[in-house]
CSV table of C-alpha atoms in Angstrom, one decimal:
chain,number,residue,atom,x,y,z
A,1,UNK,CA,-50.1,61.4,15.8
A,2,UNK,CA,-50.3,57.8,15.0
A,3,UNK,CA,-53.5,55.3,13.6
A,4,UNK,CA,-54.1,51.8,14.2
A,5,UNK,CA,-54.7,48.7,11.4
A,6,UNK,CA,-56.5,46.0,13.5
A,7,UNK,CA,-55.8,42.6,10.9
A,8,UNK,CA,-58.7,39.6,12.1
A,9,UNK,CA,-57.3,36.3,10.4
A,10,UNK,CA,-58.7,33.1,11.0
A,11,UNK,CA,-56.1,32.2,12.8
A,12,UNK,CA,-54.9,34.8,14.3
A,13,UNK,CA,-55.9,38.6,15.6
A,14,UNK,CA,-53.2,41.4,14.9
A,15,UNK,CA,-52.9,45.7,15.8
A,16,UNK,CA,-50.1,47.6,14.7
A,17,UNK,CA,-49.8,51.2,15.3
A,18,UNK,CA,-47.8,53.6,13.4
A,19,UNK,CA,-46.8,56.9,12.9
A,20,UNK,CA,-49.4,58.8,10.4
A,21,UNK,CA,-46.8,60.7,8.7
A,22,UNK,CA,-43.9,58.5,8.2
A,23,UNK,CA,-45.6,55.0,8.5
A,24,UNK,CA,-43.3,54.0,11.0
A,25,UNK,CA,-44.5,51.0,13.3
A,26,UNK,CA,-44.3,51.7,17.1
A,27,UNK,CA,-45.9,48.8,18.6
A,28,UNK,CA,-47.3,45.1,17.2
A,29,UNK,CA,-49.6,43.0,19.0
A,30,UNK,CA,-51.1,40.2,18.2
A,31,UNK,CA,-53.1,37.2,19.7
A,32,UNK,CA,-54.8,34.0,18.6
A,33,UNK,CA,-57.9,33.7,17.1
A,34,UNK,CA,-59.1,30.7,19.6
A,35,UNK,CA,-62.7,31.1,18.7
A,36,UNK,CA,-63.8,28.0,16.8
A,37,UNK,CA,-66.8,26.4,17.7
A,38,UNK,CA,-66.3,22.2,17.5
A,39,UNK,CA,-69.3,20.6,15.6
A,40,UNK,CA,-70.4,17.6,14.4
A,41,UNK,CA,-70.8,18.4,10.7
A,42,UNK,CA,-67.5,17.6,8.6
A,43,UNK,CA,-68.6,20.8,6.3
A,44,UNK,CA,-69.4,22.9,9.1
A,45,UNK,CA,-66.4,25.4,10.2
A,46,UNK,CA,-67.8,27.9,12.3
A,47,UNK,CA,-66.5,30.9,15.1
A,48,UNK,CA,-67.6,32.7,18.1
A,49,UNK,CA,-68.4,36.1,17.0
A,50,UNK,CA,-68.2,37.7,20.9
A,51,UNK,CA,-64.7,36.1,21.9
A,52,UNK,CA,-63.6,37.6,18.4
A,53,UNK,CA,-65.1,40.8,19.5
A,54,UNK,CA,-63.6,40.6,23.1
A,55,UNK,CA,-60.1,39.6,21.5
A,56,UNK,CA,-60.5,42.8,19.5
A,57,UNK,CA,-61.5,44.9,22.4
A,58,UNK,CA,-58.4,43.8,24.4
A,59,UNK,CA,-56.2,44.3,21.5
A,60,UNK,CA,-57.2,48.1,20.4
A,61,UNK,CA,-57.4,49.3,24.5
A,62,UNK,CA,-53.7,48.0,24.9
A,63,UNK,CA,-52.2,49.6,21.8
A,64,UNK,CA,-54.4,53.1,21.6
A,65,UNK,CA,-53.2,56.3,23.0
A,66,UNK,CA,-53.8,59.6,23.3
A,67,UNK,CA,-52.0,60.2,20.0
A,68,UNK,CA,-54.3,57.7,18.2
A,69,UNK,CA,-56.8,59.5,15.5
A,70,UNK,CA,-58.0,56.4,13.4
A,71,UNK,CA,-58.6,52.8,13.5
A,72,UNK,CA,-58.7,51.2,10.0
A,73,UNK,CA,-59.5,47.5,9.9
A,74,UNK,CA,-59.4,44.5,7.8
A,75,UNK,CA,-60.9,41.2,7.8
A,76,UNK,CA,-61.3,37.9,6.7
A,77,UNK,CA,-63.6,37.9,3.5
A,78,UNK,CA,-66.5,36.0,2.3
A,79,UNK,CA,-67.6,34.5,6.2
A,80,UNK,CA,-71.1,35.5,7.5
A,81,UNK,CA,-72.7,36.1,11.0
A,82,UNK,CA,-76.9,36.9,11.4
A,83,UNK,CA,-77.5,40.4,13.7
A,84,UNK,CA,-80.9,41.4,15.5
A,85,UNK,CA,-82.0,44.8,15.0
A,86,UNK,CA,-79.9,45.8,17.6
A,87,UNK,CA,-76.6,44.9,15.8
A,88,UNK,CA,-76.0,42.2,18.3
A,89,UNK,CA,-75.0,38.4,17.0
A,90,UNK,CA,-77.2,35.7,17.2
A,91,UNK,CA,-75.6,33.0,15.2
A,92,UNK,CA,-72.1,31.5,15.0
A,93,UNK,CA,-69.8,32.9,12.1
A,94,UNK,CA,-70.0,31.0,9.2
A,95,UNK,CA,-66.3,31.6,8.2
A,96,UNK,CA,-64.5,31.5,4.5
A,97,UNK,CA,-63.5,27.7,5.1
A,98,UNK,CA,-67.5,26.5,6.0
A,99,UNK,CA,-68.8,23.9,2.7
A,100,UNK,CA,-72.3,24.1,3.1
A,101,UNK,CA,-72.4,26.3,0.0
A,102,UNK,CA,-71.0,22.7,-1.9
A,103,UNK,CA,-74.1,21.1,-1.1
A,104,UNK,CA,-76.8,19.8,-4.1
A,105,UNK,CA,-79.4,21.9,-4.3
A,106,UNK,CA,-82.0,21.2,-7.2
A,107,UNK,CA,-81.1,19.9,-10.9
A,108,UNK,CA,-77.7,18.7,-10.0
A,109,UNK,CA,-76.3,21.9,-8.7
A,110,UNK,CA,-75.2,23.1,-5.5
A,111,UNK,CA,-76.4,26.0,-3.3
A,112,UNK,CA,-72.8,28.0,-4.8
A,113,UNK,CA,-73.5,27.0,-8.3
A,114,UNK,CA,-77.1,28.1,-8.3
A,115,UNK,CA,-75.6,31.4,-7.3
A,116,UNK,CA,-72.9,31.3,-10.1
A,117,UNK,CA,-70.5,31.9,-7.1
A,118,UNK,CA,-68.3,29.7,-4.4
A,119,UNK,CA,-68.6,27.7,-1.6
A,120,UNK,CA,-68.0,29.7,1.6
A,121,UNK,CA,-69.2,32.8,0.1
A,122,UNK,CA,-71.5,34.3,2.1
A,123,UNK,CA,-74.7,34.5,-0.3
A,124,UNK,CA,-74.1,30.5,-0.7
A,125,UNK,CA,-74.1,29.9,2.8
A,126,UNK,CA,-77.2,32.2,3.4
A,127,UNK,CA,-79.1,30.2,0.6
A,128,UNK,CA,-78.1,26.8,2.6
A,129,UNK,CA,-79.3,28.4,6.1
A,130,UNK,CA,-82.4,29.9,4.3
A,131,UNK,CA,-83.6,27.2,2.4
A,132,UNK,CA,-83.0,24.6,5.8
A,133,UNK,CA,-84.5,26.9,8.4
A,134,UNK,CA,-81.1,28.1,9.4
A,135,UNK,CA,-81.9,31.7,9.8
A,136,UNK,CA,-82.1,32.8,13.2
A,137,UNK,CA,-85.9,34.2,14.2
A,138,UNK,CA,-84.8,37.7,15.2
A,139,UNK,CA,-82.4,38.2,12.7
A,140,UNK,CA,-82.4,41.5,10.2
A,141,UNK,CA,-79.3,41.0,8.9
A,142,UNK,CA,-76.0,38.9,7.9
A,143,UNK,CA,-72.7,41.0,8.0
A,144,UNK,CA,-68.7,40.3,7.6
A,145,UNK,CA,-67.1,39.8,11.1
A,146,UNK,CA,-64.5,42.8,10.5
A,147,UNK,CA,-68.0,45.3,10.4
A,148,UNK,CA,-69.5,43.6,13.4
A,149,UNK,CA,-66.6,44.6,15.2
A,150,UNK,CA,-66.7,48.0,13.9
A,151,UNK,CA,-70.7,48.1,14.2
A,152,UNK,CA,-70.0,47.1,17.8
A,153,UNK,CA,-67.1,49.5,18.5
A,154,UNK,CA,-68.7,52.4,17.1
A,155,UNK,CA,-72.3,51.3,18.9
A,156,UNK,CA,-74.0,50.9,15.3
A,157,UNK,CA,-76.9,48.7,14.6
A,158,UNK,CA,-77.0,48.4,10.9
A,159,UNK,CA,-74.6,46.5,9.1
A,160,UNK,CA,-72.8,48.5,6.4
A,161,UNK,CA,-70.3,47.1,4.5
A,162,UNK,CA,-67.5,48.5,2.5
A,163,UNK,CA,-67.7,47.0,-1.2
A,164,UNK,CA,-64.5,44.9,-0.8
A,165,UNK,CA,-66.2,43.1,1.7
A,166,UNK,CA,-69.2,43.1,0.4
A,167,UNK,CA,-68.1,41.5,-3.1
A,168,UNK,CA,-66.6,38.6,-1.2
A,169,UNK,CA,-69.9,37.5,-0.4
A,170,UNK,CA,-71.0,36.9,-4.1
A,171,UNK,CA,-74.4,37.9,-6.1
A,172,UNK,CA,-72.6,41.2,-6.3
A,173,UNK,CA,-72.2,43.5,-9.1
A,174,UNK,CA,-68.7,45.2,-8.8
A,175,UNK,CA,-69.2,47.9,-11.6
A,176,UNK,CA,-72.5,49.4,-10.1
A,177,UNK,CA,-71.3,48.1,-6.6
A,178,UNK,CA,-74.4,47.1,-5.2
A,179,UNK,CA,-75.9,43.3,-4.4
A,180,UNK,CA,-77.8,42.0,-8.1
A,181,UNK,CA,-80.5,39.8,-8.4
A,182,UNK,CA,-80.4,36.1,-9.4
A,183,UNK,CA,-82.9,33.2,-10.2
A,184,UNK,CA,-83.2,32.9,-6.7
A,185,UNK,CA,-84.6,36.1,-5.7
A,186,UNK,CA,-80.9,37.6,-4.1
A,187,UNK,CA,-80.7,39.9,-2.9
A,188,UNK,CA,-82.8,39.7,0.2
A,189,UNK,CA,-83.7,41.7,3.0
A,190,UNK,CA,-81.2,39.8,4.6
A,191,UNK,CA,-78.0,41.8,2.8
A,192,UNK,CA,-76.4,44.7,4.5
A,193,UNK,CA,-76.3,48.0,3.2
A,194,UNK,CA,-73.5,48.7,0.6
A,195,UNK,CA,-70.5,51.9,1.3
A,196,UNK,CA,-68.2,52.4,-1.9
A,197,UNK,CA,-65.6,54.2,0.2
A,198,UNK,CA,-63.4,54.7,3.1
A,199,UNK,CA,-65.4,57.1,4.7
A,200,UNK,CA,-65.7,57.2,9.0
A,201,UNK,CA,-68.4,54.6,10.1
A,202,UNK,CA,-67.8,56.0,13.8
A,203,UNK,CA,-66.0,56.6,17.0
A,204,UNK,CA,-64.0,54.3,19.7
A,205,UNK,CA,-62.8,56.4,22.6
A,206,UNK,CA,-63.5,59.0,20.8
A,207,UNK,CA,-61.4,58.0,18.3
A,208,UNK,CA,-62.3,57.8,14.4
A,209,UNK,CA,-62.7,53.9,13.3
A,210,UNK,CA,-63.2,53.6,9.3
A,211,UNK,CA,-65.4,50.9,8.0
A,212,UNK,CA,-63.7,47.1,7.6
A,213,UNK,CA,-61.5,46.3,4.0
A,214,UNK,CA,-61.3,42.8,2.7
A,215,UNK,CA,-58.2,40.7,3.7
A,216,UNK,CA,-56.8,40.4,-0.3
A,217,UNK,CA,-57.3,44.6,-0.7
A,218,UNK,CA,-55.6,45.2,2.4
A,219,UNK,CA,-52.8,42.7,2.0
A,220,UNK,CA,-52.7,44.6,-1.0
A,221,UNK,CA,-52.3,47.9,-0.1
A,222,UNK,CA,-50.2,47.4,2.7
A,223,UNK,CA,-47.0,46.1,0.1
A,224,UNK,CA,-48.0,47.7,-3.0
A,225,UNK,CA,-50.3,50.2,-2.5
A,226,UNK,CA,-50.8,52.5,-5.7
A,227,UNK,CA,-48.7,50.3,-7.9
A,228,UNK,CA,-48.8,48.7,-11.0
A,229,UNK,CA,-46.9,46.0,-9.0
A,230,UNK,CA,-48.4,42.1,-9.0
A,231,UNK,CA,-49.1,41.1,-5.5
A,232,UNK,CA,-47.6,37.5,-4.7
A,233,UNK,CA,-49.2,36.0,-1.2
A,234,UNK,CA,-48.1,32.2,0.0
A,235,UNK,CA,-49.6,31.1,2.7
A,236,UNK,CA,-51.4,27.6,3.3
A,237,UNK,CA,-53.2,29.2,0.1
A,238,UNK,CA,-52.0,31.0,-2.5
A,239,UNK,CA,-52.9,33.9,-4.9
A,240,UNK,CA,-51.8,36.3,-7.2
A,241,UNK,CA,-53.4,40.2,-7.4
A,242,UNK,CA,-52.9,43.1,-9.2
A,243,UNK,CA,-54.7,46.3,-10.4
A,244,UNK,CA,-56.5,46.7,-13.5
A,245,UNK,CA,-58.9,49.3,-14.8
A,246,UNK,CA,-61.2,47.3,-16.0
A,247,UNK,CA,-63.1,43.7,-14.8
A,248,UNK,CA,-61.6,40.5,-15.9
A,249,UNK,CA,-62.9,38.6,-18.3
A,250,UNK,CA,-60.9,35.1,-17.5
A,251,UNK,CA,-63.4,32.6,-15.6
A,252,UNK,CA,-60.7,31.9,-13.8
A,253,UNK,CA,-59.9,35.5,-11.7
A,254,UNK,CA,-62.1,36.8,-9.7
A,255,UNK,CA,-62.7,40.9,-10.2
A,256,UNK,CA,-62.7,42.7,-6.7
A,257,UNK,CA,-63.3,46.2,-5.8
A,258,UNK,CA,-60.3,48.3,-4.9
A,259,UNK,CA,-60.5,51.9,-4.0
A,260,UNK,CA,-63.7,52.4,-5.9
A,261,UNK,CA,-62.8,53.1,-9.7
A,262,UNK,CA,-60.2,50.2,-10.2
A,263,UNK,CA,-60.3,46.3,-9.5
A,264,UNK,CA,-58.4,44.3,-7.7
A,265,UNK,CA,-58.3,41.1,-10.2
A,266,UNK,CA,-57.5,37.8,-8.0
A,267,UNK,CA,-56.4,34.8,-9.3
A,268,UNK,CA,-56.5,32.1,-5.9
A,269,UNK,CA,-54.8,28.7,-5.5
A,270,UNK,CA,-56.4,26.8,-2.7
A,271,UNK,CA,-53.0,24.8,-2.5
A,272,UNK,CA,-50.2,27.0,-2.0
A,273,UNK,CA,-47.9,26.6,0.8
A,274,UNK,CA,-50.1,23.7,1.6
A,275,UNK,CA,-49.0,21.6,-0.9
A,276,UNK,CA,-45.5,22.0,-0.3
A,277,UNK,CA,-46.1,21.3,3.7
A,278,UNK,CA,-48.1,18.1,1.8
A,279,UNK,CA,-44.5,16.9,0.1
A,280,UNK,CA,-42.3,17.7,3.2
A,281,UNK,CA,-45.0,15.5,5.3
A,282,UNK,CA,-44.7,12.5,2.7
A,283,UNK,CA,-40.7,12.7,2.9
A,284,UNK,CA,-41.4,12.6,6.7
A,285,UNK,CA,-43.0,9.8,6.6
A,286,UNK,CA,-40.5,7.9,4.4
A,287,UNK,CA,-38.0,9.2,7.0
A,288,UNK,CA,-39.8,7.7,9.6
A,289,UNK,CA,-40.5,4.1,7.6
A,290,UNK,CA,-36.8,4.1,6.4
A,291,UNK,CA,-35.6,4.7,10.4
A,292,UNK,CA,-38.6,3.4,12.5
A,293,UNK,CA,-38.3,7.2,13.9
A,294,UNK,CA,-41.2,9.5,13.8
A,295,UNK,CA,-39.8,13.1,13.0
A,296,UNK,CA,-42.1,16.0,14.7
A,297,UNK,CA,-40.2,18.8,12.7
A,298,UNK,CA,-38.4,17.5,9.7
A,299,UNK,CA,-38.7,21.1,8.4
A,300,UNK,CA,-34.4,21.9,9.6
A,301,UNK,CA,-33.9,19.2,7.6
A,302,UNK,CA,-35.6,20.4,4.3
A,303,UNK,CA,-34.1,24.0,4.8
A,304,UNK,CA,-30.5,22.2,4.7
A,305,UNK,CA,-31.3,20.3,1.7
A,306,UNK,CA,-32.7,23.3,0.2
A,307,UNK,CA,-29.9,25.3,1.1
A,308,UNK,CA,-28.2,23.9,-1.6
A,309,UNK,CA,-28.7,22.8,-6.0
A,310,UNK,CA,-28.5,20.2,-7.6
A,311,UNK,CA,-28.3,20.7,-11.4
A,312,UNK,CA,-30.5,17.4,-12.3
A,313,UNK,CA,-33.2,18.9,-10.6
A,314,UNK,CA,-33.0,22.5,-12.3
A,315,UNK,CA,-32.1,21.6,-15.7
A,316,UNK,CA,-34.7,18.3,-15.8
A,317,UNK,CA,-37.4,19.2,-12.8
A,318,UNK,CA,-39.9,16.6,-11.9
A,319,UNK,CA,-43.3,18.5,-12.9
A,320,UNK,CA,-46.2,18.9,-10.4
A,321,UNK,CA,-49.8,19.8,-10.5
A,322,UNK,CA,-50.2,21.3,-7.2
A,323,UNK,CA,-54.0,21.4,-7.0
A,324,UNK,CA,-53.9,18.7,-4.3
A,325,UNK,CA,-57.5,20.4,-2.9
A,326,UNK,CA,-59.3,21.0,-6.0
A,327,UNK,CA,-59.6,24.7,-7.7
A,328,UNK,CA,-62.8,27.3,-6.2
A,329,UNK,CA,-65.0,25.9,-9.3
A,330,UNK,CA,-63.8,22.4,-9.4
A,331,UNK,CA,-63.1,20.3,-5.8
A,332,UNK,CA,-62.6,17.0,-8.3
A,333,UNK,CA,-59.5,18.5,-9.5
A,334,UNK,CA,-56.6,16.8,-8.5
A,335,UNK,CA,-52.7,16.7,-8.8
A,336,UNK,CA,-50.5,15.3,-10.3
A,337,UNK,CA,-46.4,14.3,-10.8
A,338,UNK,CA,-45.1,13.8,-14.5
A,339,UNK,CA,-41.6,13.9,-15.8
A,340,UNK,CA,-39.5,11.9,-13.9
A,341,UNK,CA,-36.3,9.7,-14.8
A,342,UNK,CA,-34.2,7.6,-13.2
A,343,UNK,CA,-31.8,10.5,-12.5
A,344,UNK,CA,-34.1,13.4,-10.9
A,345,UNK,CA,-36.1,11.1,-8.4
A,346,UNK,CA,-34.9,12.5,-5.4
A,347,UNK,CA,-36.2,14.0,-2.4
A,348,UNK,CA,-34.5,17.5,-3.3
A,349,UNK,CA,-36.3,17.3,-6.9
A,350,UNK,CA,-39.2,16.9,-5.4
A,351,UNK,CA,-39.4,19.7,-3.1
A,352,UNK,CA,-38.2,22.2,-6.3
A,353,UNK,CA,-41.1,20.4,-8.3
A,354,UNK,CA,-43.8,21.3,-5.7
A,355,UNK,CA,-42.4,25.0,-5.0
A,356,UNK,CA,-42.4,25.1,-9.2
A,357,UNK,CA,-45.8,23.7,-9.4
A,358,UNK,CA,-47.4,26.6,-6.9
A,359,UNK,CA,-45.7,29.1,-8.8
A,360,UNK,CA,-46.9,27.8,-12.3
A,361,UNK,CA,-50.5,27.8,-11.0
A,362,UNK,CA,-50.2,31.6,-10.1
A,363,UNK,CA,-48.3,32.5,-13.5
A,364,UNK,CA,-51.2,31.1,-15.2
A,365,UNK,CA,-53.4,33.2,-13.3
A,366,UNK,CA,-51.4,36.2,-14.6
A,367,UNK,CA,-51.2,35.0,-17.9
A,368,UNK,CA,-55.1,35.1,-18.2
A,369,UNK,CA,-55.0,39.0,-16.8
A,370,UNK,CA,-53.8,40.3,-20.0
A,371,UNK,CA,-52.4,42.7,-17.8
A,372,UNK,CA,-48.2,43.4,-17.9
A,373,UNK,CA,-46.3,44.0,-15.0
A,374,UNK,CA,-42.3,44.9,-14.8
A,375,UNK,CA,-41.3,43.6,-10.5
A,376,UNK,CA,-43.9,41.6,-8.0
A,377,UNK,CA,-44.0,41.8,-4.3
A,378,UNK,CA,-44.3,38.9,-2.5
A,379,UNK,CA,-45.6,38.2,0.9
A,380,UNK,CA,-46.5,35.5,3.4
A,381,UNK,CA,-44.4,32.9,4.9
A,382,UNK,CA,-44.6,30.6,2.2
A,383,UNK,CA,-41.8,33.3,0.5
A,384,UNK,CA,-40.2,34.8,3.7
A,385,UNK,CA,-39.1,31.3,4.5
A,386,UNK,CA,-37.9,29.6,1.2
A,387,UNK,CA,-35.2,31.6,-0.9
A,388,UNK,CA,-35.7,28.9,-3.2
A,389,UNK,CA,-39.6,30.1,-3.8
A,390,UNK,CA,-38.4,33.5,-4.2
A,391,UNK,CA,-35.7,32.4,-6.7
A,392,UNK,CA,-38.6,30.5,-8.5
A,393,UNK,CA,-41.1,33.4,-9.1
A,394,UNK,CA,-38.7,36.0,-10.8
A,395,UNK,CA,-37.6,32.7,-13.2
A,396,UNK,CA,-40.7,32.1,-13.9
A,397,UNK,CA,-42.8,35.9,-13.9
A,398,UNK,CA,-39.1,37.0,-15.8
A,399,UNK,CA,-39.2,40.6,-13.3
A,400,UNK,CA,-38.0,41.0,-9.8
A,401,UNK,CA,-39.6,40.1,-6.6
A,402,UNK,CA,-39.0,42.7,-3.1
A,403,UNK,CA,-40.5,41.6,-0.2
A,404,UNK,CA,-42.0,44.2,1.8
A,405,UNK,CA,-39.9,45.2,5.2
A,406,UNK,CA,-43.2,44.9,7.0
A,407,UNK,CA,-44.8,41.7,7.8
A,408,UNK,CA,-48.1,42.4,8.9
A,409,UNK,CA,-49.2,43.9,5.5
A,410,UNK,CA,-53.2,43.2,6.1
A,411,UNK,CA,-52.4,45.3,9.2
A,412,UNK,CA,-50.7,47.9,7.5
A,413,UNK,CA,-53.5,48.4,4.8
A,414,UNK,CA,-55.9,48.8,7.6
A,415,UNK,CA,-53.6,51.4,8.7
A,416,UNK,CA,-53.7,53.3,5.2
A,417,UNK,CA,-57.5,52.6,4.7
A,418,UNK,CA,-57.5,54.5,7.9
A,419,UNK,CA,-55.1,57.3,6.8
A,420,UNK,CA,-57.7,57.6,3.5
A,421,UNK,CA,-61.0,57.7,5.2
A,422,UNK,CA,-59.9,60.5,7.8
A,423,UNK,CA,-58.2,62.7,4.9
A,424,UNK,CA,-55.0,62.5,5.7
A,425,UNK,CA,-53.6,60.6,2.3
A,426,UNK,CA,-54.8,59.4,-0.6
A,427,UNK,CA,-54.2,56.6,-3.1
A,428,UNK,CA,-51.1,58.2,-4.6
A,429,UNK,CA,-49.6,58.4,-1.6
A,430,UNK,CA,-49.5,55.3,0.0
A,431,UNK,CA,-46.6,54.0,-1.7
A,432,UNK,CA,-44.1,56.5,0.1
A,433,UNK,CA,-45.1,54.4,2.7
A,434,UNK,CA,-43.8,51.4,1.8
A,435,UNK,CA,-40.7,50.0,1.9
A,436,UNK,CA,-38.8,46.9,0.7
A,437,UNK,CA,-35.9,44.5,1.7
């Protein structure tokens, strides 16, 4: 008997299948996500719900078997697409990365500030499209991509979302988990109907598909699960997670439904791996000015470097600011470099100072939980490819840091959301099912 967690990234698709007793993985696919539309708009970042769909399709009929009992899925978070009452698409996905929400509106705010929420949130980007005649005529509803593949799979018309989606979208009130109201009259008709659990929305094949889990929950529960474990995730972004009983009240995490009762509470660096990709590119280019050679992968030459120490740079680090695109409330925020001498300016110094700088702006995040964790679990590639990063986080959290044996952890959630919705586990027992390196 085995399930399947179907992960749809921005950038990429992925379906693992594993064993629903032991949580062993039998097979991984996984495909691109080649779906963007071009435009003309610099704000506009947009994707083709049907070739999404299709690359879904292809993925789930090559991986299920005859063995397969559940299809859990997780998806990218705060993007919107408009349905017709027939569940069918009619307008591009408005995806997480899409700045129409950072637009003025009226008395010097924008569309997301209006809303008290962010740009690329889904209620900010349905204000935009409803105030500009963006709405498409037949549509009844907007809806998360991850449901409209479900919706489609399972041959469902009415968007239903679970709450960890549906709190990605903003206006939404995670203790009585349902959509609020605001100066502007949210919600509308417009907002899809609200499930606080992992209960069946369904069936594919005649196989049992649950409803679709935000990307952060399922990252989440795929590497720590029922833990009182911080969640550590570097990718081009960057954020630190963890469990609390209670809403945060730090403006700067955001509180996100979890398995119903708890919150996930999300503290999110728009610059993580980014910025050091940002430093690397800028020693490139000094490469290149120095030799008159353009370098298309300087990267081997960074891991060498950082392969080794040097004591100046650990004992007297050049200090960075790594919010080189601006925080969620604030895009004028910028970077910044402080604390150099003549003896740490060096390229090494720099690379440590921009791996320390990421890993300050997620401690600070923790620090304004009030919540006390004793290890962290880090995931992405922004860790499983720098030591050094790793090395940096237990310095500077002071508690150890596993990295999870699997590395499609969004996938894997999907696959315990799965496991939960059909009855076969609970909470408590998804740890078992989790292993480290």
């Amino acid at each position: 008997m085995n399930s399947i967690g179907l992960d749809i990234g921005t950038t990429s698709v992925c379906a693992i299948k594993a064993d629903a007793l032991s949580g062993e993985i039998t097979d991984i696919k996984t495909r691109p996500n080649n779906s963007f539309i071009n435009t003309d708009k610099p704000f506009e970042k947009i994707q083709d719900p049907e070739k999404i769909l299709n690359i879904c399709r292809e993925l789930l009929d090559s991986i299920i078997d005859t063995d397969t009992v559940s299809i859990g899925i997780s998806t990218q978070m705060h993007g919107i697409l408009y349905v017709d009452k027939f569940g069918k698409s009619l307008s591009p996905f408005y995806i997480w990365q899409d700045m129409r929400g950072d637009k003025i509106f009226k008395d010097g705010k924008t569309y997301a500030g209006v809303l008290n929420t962010f740009p690329g949130y889904g209620s900010s980007t349905h204000l935009y499209n409803k105030v500009n005649g963006l709405i498409p005529h037949d549509a009844k509803k907007f809806t998360s991509i991850g449901d409209y593949v479900a919706m489609n799979l399972t041959g469902n018309n009415r968007p239903a979302v679970n709450i960890t989606v549906a709190a990605s979208f903003g206006c939404f009130d995670e203790e009585k988990n349902k959509f609020k109201n605001s100066e502007e009259n949210f919600p509308d008709e417009y907002f899809p109907d609200v499930i606080s659990d992992f209960s069946p929305v369904g069936k594919y094949k005649n196989i049992i598909v649950t409803p679709s889990i935000g990307d952060n929950q399922a990252g989440f529960l795929g590497a720590v699960g029922n833990s009182k474990d911080i969640l550590l995730n570097v990718g081009t972004g960057s954020q630190v997670s963890l469990i609390s009983d209670y809403p945060s009240s730090s403006p700067s995490l955001e509180t996100r439904p979890y398995d119903g009762k708890r919150y996930l509470l999300a503290g999110c660096a728009l610059c993580g791996g980014r910025a050091f990709s940002d430093v690397v590119k800028f020693i490139g280019e000094c490469a290149t000015v120095i030799t008159g050679e353009k370098y298309d992968n300087i990267y081997p030459f960074v891991d060498k470097l950082m392969s080794g120490s040097n004591g100046t740079a650990e004992n007297k680090p050049i200090k960075f600011d790594t919010r080189f695109c601006g925080t969620r409330r604030d895009s004028s925020v910028t970077g910044s470099i402080t604390g150099i001498t003549e003896n740490n300016l060096t390229p090494y110094t720099f690379l440590v100072g921009a791996l320390d700088g990421m890993a300050e702006e997620l401690f600070d995040y923790y620090s304004s939980s009030g919540v006390s964790a004793k290890e962290a679990v880090a995931t992405g590639n922004g860790v499983r490819k720098n030591k050094k990063l790793k090395e940096i986080f237990e310095r500077k959290f002071n508690m150890p840091v596993k990295i999870p044996k699997v590395r499609e952890e969004a996938a894997f959630g999907a696959f315990l959301s799965s496991l939960i919705g059909i009855g076969k586990i609970t909470f408590d027992d998804t740890k078992k099912y989790i292993s480290y390196e």
